[in-house]
Amino acid sequence: MRGEPITKESRDKPIAEQAVIRSIRRGTVPTVGVTVGIGDDCAVLEPTAGRHLLATTDLLLEDVHFRRRYAKPADIGWKALAVNLSDVAAMGGQPRWALVALAFPAETTLEEVEAFYEGARTLGSRHAVAIVGGDTTASPAGWLVNVTLLGEAVTPLLRSGARPGDVIAVTGPLGRSAAGLAVLEWPRAPEGIAAAVVAEVTAAHLRPRPRVIEGQWLGEAGQVTAMIDLSDGLATDLAHVAEESGVHCRVDIDLLPIDQSTRDVARALGADALAWATGGGEDYELLLTCEPQALGRLREGLERATGTRLHAIGAVTVPGAGVSFVDARGHPVPTAAGFEHFVTGGRRG
């Protein structure tokens, strides 16, 4: 990205790529590890010696991953970066640099684009992440966002390390984002739900908080054998761990952390909170497996260091593959599947 500082006169003209680039560059501050940022053909970065470089990317499409009917530009910018931060967190890594590409229709205003980048920068600043480049272009219909994030880790945590006997745990409540989406999609203001509850669940969907600090702590703690972030839903994401590790995973549904706000919304809308917890997706909590004797130490240490509570929800049982959900008597329980990108009609919200 190249450009000069934006002027008031340029604001009054139809939006142009150079105006967008100038605006993005103006909001960029010097960051450690960035030799050359926005303004040349490539950013020039300095990784930390002795660390592995992590790279992830996510694509967000209007009316698939978000709706501008209720998601403001700043919300979209925040979430676009959050989903990538969550991937780096799942590796136990430290996020460093982001490349942000945005396509938008001709009727989009410069103020909307600036708000989008401000949302991304606001979240990025909380984790010392710099936006160092990207691209902008016109879209024939709807917004398209692609973020590439680079990070670092000493020893990345993978999905493939789970072993029979390990405990399965998550870093926080499940189903809250799905509850928020249900409220946002409801055709009218839902009755019987407190305003504070509505605000809590919709914020969980529009501005998820990736567990970056928790991921780094868990990555350094030892005895964590595998980790993944819950983006597509517990059923889907745990199945990835089971497949990559060659194990079977059992989840005890009575142990799933479902907070009261999610239950309240489900009750008011006639929905199933358990289905949201197992298949709703976009909670961006971390799901991990660990050695059973380490659970107490990890739970106490994580809460002391970050204020986040670790919830044991099941166990890795035998070599093989697959995931089963059981009740308190050990009987199988049918659950909702997670998000599938290529299922006809599939959308996230």
CSV table of C-alpha atoms in Angstrom, one decimal:
chain,number,residue,atom,x,y,z
A,1,MET,CA,0.0,0.0,0.0
A,2,ARG,CA,1.2,3.5,-0.9
A,3,GLY,CA,-0.2,7.0,-0.2
A,4,GLU,CA,0.0,10.4,1.3
A,5,PRO,CA,-2.0,11.8,4.3
A,6,ILE,CA,-5.7,12.3,3.5
A,7,THR,CA,-7.1,15.8,3.2
A,8,LYS,CA,-10.5,17.2,3.9
A,9,GLU,CA,-10.9,17.9,0.2
A,10,SER,CA,-10.3,14.3,-0.7
A,11,ARG,CA,-13.1,13.2,1.8
A,12,ASP,CA,-15.6,15.2,-0.2
A,13,LYS,CA,-14.9,13.4,-3.5
A,14,PRO,CA,-16.1,9.9,-4.5
A,15,ILE,CA,-14.2,7.2,-2.7
A,16,ALA,CA,-10.9,6.2,-4.4
A,17,GLU,CA,-8.3,3.6,-3.6
A,18,GLN,CA,-5.6,6.1,-2.9
A,19,ALA,CA,-7.8,7.9,-0.4
A,20,VAL,CA,-8.4,4.6,1.4
A,21,ILE,CA,-4.7,3.8,1.5
A,22,ARG,CA,-3.8,7.2,2.8
A,23,SER,CA,-6.4,6.8,5.5
A,24,ILE,CA,-5.1,3.4,6.6
A,25,ARG,CA,-1.5,4.6,6.6
A,26,ARG,CA,-2.4,7.7,8.6
A,27,GLY,CA,-3.8,5.4,11.4
A,28,THR,CA,-0.7,3.2,11.5
A,29,VAL,CA,1.8,3.7,14.3
A,30,PRO,CA,5.5,2.5,14.4
A,31,THR,CA,5.7,-1.1,15.7
A,32,VAL,CA,8.6,-3.2,16.9
A,33,GLY,CA,9.6,-5.7,14.2
A,34,VAL,CA,8.3,-3.6,11.3
A,35,THR,CA,11.2,-2.2,9.3
A,36,VAL,CA,9.0,-1.0,6.4
A,37,GLY,CA,5.2,-0.9,6.8
A,38,ILE,CA,2.5,0.6,4.6
A,39,GLY,CA,3.9,2.6,1.7
A,40,ASP,CA,6.0,0.2,-0.4
A,41,ASP,CA,5.5,-2.9,-2.5
A,42,CYS,CA,6.0,-5.2,0.5
A,43,ALA,CA,6.2,-4.8,4.3
A,44,VAL,CA,9.6,-5.6,5.7
A,45,LEU,CA,9.4,-7.5,9.0
A,46,GLU,CA,11.9,-8.8,11.6
A,47,PRO,CA,10.8,-12.2,13.1
A,48,THR,CA,12.3,-13.0,16.5
A,49,ALA,CA,15.3,-15.3,16.4
A,50,GLY,CA,14.6,-18.9,17.6
A,51,ARG,CA,10.8,-18.7,17.1
A,52,HIS,CA,8.7,-20.4,14.5
A,53,LEU,CA,6.7,-18.1,12.1
A,54,LEU,CA,2.9,-18.8,12.2
A,55,ALA,CA,0.7,-17.8,9.2
A,56,THR,CA,-3.1,-17.9,9.0
A,57,THR,CA,-5.8,-16.4,6.8
A,58,ASP,CA,-9.5,-16.1,6.9
A,59,LEU,CA,-12.1,-15.0,4.3
A,60,LEU,CA,-15.3,-13.3,5.4
A,61,LEU,CA,-18.2,-12.7,2.9
A,62,GLU,CA,-21.2,-10.5,3.4
A,63,ASP,CA,-24.4,-12.5,4.0
A,64,VAL,CA,-22.3,-15.6,4.7
A,65,HIS,CA,-20.2,-14.5,7.7
A,66,PHE,CA,-21.9,-11.2,8.5
A,67,ARG,CA,-24.8,-9.0,7.6
A,68,ARG,CA,-24.4,-5.2,7.3
A,69,ARG,CA,-28.0,-4.9,8.4
A,70,TYR,CA,-26.8,-5.3,12.0
A,71,ALA,CA,-23.0,-5.5,11.8
A,72,LYS,CA,-21.5,-2.0,11.7
A,73,PRO,CA,-18.2,-1.5,9.7
A,74,ALA,CA,-16.2,-1.3,12.9
A,75,ASP,CA,-17.8,-4.6,14.1
A,76,ILE,CA,-16.7,-6.2,10.8
A,77,GLY,CA,-13.2,-5.0,11.1
A,78,TRP,CA,-12.9,-6.2,14.6
A,79,LYS,CA,-14.3,-9.6,13.8
A,80,ALA,CA,-12.2,-10.1,10.7
A,81,LEU,CA,-9.1,-9.7,12.8
A,82,ALA,CA,-10.5,-11.6,15.8
A,83,VAL,CA,-11.0,-14.8,13.8
A,84,ASN,CA,-7.3,-14.8,12.8
A,85,LEU,CA,-6.1,-13.9,16.3
A,86,SER,CA,-8.0,-16.9,17.5
A,87,ASP,CA,-6.1,-19.2,15.1
A,88,VAL,CA,-2.7,-17.9,16.4
A,89,ALA,CA,-3.9,-18.2,20.0
A,90,ALA,CA,-4.8,-21.9,19.3
A,91,MET,CA,-1.2,-22.5,18.4
A,92,GLY,CA,0.0,-21.0,21.7
A,93,GLY,CA,1.5,-18.1,19.6
A,94,GLN,CA,2.0,-14.4,19.8
A,95,PRO,CA,0.3,-12.5,16.9
A,96,ARG,CA,2.5,-9.9,15.3
A,97,TRP,CA,1.5,-8.5,11.8
A,98,ALA,CA,-1.7,-8.4,9.8
A,99,LEU,CA,-2.4,-7.9,6.1
A,100,VAL,CA,-6.0,-6.7,5.4
A,101,ALA,CA,-7.7,-6.9,2.0
A,102,LEU,CA,-11.1,-5.3,1.6
A,103,ALA,CA,-13.5,-5.2,-1.4
A,104,PHE,CA,-16.6,-3.1,-1.2
A,105,PRO,CA,-19.4,-1.8,-3.5
A,106,ALA,CA,-19.2,1.6,-5.2
A,107,GLU,CA,-21.8,3.2,-2.8
A,108,THR,CA,-19.5,2.6,0.2
A,109,THR,CA,-18.3,5.8,1.9
A,110,LEU,CA,-14.8,6.6,3.0
A,111,GLU,CA,-16.2,7.0,6.6
A,112,GLU,CA,-17.4,3.4,6.5
A,113,VAL,CA,-14.1,2.1,5.3
A,114,GLU,CA,-12.2,4.1,7.9
A,115,ALA,CA,-14.6,2.7,10.6
A,116,PHE,CA,-13.8,-0.8,9.4
A,117,TYR,CA,-10.1,-0.3,9.8
A,118,GLU,CA,-10.5,1.4,13.1
A,119,GLY,CA,-12.4,-1.6,14.4
A,120,ALA,CA,-9.5,-3.9,13.3
A,121,ARG,CA,-6.9,-1.5,14.8
A,122,THR,CA,-8.7,-1.2,18.1
A,123,LEU,CA,-8.6,-5.0,18.6
A,124,GLY,CA,-5.1,-5.3,17.2
A,125,SER,CA,-3.7,-2.7,19.6
A,126,ARG,CA,-4.8,-4.8,22.5
A,127,HIS,CA,-2.4,-7.5,21.4
A,128,ALA,CA,0.4,-5.4,19.9
A,129,VAL,CA,-0.6,-6.4,16.3
A,130,ALA,CA,0.2,-4.0,13.5
A,131,ILE,CA,-1.6,-3.8,10.2
A,132,VAL,CA,1.4,-3.7,7.7
A,133,GLY,CA,-0.3,-3.9,4.3
A,134,GLY,CA,-3.1,-5.4,2.3
A,135,ASP,CA,-5.3,-4.4,-0.6
A,136,THR,CA,-8.5,-2.6,-1.5
A,137,THR,CA,-10.7,-3.0,-4.6
A,138,ALA,CA,-14.3,-2.6,-5.8
A,139,SER,CA,-16.9,-5.3,-5.3
A,140,PRO,CA,-19.8,-5.9,-7.7
A,141,ALA,CA,-22.0,-6.9,-4.7
A,142,GLY,CA,-21.4,-6.9,-1.0
A,143,TRP,CA,-18.3,-6.7,1.2
A,144,LEU,CA,-15.5,-9.2,1.1
A,145,VAL,CA,-12.7,-9.2,3.7
A,146,ASN,CA,-9.6,-11.3,3.7
A,147,VAL,CA,-7.1,-11.0,6.6
A,148,THR,CA,-3.7,-12.7,6.7
A,149,LEU,CA,-2.0,-12.8,10.1
A,150,LEU,CA,1.6,-13.6,11.0
A,151,GLY,CA,2.6,-14.6,14.5
A,152,GLU,CA,5.4,-16.4,16.3
A,153,ALA,CA,5.7,-19.4,18.7
A,154,VAL,CA,8.5,-21.2,20.3
A,155,THR,CA,6.8,-24.6,20.2
A,156,PRO,CA,3.4,-24.4,18.4
A,157,LEU,CA,0.6,-26.5,19.8
A,158,LEU,CA,-1.0,-28.7,17.1
A,159,ARG,CA,-4.3,-30.6,16.7
A,160,SER,CA,-2.4,-33.9,16.3
A,161,GLY,CA,-1.1,-34.4,19.9
A,162,ALA,CA,-4.1,-35.7,21.8
A,163,ARG,CA,-3.6,-39.1,23.4
A,164,PRO,CA,-5.8,-41.7,25.1
A,165,GLY,CA,-6.3,-40.7,28.7
A,166,ASP,CA,-6.1,-37.0,28.1
A,167,VAL,CA,-8.7,-34.6,29.5
A,168,ILE,CA,-10.7,-32.4,27.1
A,169,ALA,CA,-11.2,-28.8,28.3
A,170,VAL,CA,-12.5,-25.5,27.1
A,171,THR,CA,-11.6,-21.9,28.2
A,172,GLY,CA,-15.1,-20.5,28.5
A,173,PRO,CA,-18.9,-20.7,27.9
A,174,LEU,CA,-20.2,-22.2,24.7
A,175,GLY,CA,-23.2,-21.2,22.6
A,176,ARG,CA,-23.2,-17.5,23.4
A,177,SER,CA,-22.3,-16.3,19.9
A,178,ALA,CA,-25.1,-18.5,18.4
A,179,ALA,CA,-27.5,-17.0,20.9
A,180,GLY,CA,-26.4,-13.5,19.8
A,181,LEU,CA,-26.9,-14.4,16.1
A,182,ALA,CA,-30.3,-15.7,16.9
A,183,VAL,CA,-31.3,-12.4,18.5
A,184,LEU,CA,-29.8,-10.4,15.6
A,185,GLU,CA,-31.7,-12.5,13.1
A,186,TRP,CA,-35.0,-12.4,15.0
A,187,PRO,CA,-37.6,-10.5,12.9
A,188,ARG,CA,-38.5,-8.3,15.8
A,189,ALA,CA,-37.2,-7.3,19.2
A,190,PRO,CA,-37.4,-10.5,21.2
A,191,GLU,CA,-39.7,-10.3,24.3
A,192,GLY,CA,-38.9,-11.5,27.7
A,193,ILE,CA,-35.1,-11.0,27.5
A,194,ALA,CA,-33.4,-8.4,29.6
A,195,ALA,CA,-31.6,-5.6,27.7
A,196,ALA,CA,-28.3,-6.6,29.5
A,197,VAL,CA,-28.6,-10.2,28.3
A,198,VAL,CA,-29.3,-9.0,24.7
A,199,ALA,CA,-26.2,-6.8,24.8
A,200,GLU,CA,-24.1,-9.6,26.2
A,201,VAL,CA,-24.9,-12.2,23.6
A,202,THR,CA,-25.0,-9.9,20.6
A,203,ALA,CA,-21.6,-8.5,21.6
A,204,ALA,CA,-20.3,-12.1,21.8
A,205,HIS,CA,-21.3,-12.5,18.1
A,206,LEU,CA,-20.4,-9.1,16.7
A,207,ARG,CA,-17.1,-8.5,18.6
A,208,PRO,CA,-15.7,-11.9,19.8
A,209,ARG,CA,-12.7,-11.7,22.2
A,210,PRO,CA,-10.1,-14.2,21.0
A,211,ARG,CA,-8.2,-16.0,23.8
A,212,VAL,CA,-4.7,-14.7,22.8
A,213,ILE,CA,-3.3,-14.2,26.3
A,214,GLU,CA,-4.7,-17.6,27.4
A,215,GLY,CA,-3.3,-19.3,24.3
A,216,GLN,CA,0.2,-18.0,25.0
A,217,TRP,CA,0.0,-19.0,28.7
A,218,LEU,CA,-1.2,-22.5,27.8
A,219,GLY,CA,1.5,-22.8,25.1
A,220,GLU,CA,4.2,-22.2,27.7
A,221,ALA,CA,2.6,-24.1,30.6
A,222,GLY,CA,3.5,-27.6,29.5
A,223,GLN,CA,1.5,-30.8,29.4
A,224,VAL,CA,-1.1,-29.4,27.0
A,225,THR,CA,-1.1,-32.0,24.2
A,226,ALA,CA,-3.3,-30.5,21.5
A,227,MET,CA,-5.3,-27.3,21.0
A,228,ILE,CA,-7.8,-25.7,18.5
A,229,ASP,CA,-10.1,-22.7,18.5
A,230,LEU,CA,-13.8,-23.2,18.5
A,231,SER,CA,-14.8,-21.4,15.2
A,232,ASP,CA,-17.1,-23.9,13.6
A,233,GLY,CA,-18.6,-25.4,16.7
A,234,LEU,CA,-17.6,-27.9,19.3
A,235,ALA,CA,-18.8,-31.0,17.4
A,236,THR,CA,-16.9,-30.0,14.2
A,237,ASP,CA,-13.7,-28.7,15.8
A,238,LEU,CA,-13.2,-31.5,18.2
A,239,ALA,CA,-13.7,-33.9,15.3
A,240,HIS,CA,-10.7,-32.2,13.7
A,241,VAL,CA,-8.6,-33.0,16.8
A,242,ALA,CA,-9.8,-36.6,16.8
A,243,GLU,CA,-9.0,-37.1,13.2
A,244,GLU,CA,-5.6,-35.5,13.3
A,245,SER,CA,-4.6,-37.3,16.5
A,246,GLY,CA,-6.1,-40.7,15.5
A,247,VAL,CA,-8.2,-40.9,18.7
A,248,HIS,CA,-11.8,-41.0,19.9
A,249,CYS,CA,-13.1,-38.2,22.0
A,250,ARG,CA,-16.0,-38.4,24.5
A,251,VAL,CA,-17.9,-35.3,25.7
A,252,ASP,CA,-20.1,-35.3,28.8
A,253,ILE,CA,-22.9,-32.9,27.9
A,254,ASP,CA,-23.6,-32.2,31.6
A,255,LEU,CA,-20.2,-30.7,31.9
A,256,LEU,CA,-20.6,-28.2,29.0
A,257,PRO,CA,-20.3,-24.6,30.2
A,258,ILE,CA,-23.5,-22.9,29.0
A,259,ASP,CA,-24.0,-19.6,30.8
A,260,GLN,CA,-27.3,-18.2,32.0
A,261,SER,CA,-27.6,-15.6,29.3
A,262,THR,CA,-27.5,-18.2,26.6
A,263,ARG,CA,-30.1,-20.3,28.4
A,264,ASP,CA,-32.3,-17.3,28.8
A,265,VAL,CA,-32.2,-16.4,25.1
A,266,ALA,CA,-32.9,-20.1,24.1
A,267,ARG,CA,-35.9,-20.2,26.4
A,268,ALA,CA,-37.3,-16.9,25.1
A,269,LEU,CA,-36.8,-17.9,21.4
A,270,GLY,CA,-37.9,-21.5,21.8
A,271,ALA,CA,-34.4,-22.7,20.8
A,272,ASP,CA,-32.0,-25.4,22.2
A,273,ALA,CA,-29.1,-24.0,24.2
A,274,LEU,CA,-27.3,-27.4,24.0
A,275,ALA,CA,-27.5,-27.3,20.2
A,276,TRP,CA,-25.9,-23.9,20.2
A,277,ALA,CA,-23.2,-25.1,22.5
A,278,THR,CA,-22.3,-28.1,20.4
A,279,GLY,CA,-22.9,-26.7,16.9
A,280,GLY,CA,-23.4,-23.0,17.0
A,281,GLY,CA,-19.8,-22.0,16.3
A,282,GLU,CA,-18.0,-18.7,16.5
A,283,ASP,CA,-17.4,-18.9,20.3
A,284,TYR,CA,-13.6,-18.5,19.7
A,285,GLU,CA,-12.9,-20.3,23.0
A,286,LEU,CA,-9.9,-22.6,23.0
A,287,LEU,CA,-10.4,-26.3,23.2
A,288,LEU,CA,-7.5,-28.3,24.5
A,289,THR,CA,-6.4,-31.7,25.6
A,290,CYS,CA,-4.0,-32.2,28.5
A,291,GLU,CA,-2.5,-34.9,30.6
A,292,PRO,CA,-5.0,-35.7,33.4
A,293,GLN,CA,-2.5,-35.0,36.2
A,294,ALA,CA,-2.0,-31.5,34.8
A,295,LEU,CA,-5.6,-30.4,34.8
A,296,GLY,CA,-5.6,-28.9,38.3
A,297,ARG,CA,-2.3,-27.0,37.8
A,298,LEU,CA,-3.5,-25.7,34.4
A,299,ARG,CA,-6.9,-24.6,35.8
A,300,GLU,CA,-5.5,-22.8,38.8
A,301,GLY,CA,-2.6,-21.2,36.8
A,302,LEU,CA,-4.7,-20.0,33.9
A,303,GLU,CA,-7.3,-18.4,36.2
A,304,ARG,CA,-4.6,-16.8,38.3
A,305,ALA,CA,-2.7,-15.5,35.3
A,306,THR,CA,-5.6,-14.4,33.0
A,307,GLY,CA,-8.9,-14.6,35.0
A,308,THR,CA,-10.2,-17.2,32.6
A,309,ARG,CA,-11.6,-20.4,34.0
A,310,LEU,CA,-10.8,-23.8,32.4
A,311,HIS,CA,-13.7,-26.3,32.1
A,312,ALA,CA,-13.1,-30.0,31.8
A,313,ILE,CA,-15.8,-31.4,29.4
A,314,GLY,CA,-14.7,-35.0,28.6
A,315,ALA,CA,-11.8,-37.3,27.8
A,316,VAL,CA,-9.8,-38.8,25.0
A,317,THR,CA,-10.7,-42.5,25.2
A,318,VAL,CA,-9.1,-44.9,22.7
A,319,PRO,CA,-7.2,-44.8,19.5
A,320,GLY,CA,-9.4,-44.5,16.5
A,321,ALA,CA,-11.5,-41.5,15.3
A,322,GLY,CA,-14.7,-39.7,16.0
A,323,VAL,CA,-16.5,-37.8,18.7
A,324,SER,CA,-19.4,-39.0,20.9
A,325,PHE,CA,-21.6,-37.0,23.3
A,326,VAL,CA,-23.0,-38.8,26.3
A,327,ASP,CA,-25.3,-38.0,29.2
A,328,ALA,CA,-24.6,-38.6,32.9
A,329,ARG,CA,-25.4,-42.3,32.5
A,330,GLY,CA,-23.1,-42.7,29.6
A,331,HIS,CA,-25.9,-42.9,27.0
A,332,PRO,CA,-25.3,-41.4,23.6
A,333,VAL,CA,-27.0,-38.0,23.0
A,334,PRO,CA,-27.7,-36.6,19.5
A,335,THR,CA,-26.2,-33.1,19.0
A,336,ALA,CA,-26.1,-30.4,16.4
A,337,ALA,CA,-23.3,-30.5,13.9
A,338,GLY,CA,-21.1,-27.5,13.5
A,339,PHE,CA,-20.8,-25.1,10.6
A,340,GLU,CA,-19.8,-26.6,7.2
A,341,HIS,CA,-18.6,-24.1,4.6
A,342,PHE,CA,-19.7,-26.0,1.5
A,343,VAL,CA,-23.1,-27.2,2.6
A,344,THR,CA,-25.8,-25.7,0.3
A,345,GLY,CA,-27.4,-22.8,2.0
A,346,GLY,CA,-24.9,-22.8,4.8
A,347,ARG,CA,-24.1,-19.4,6.3
A,348,ARG,CA,-22.6,-18.3,9.6
A,349,GLY,CA,-24.2,-14.9,10.2
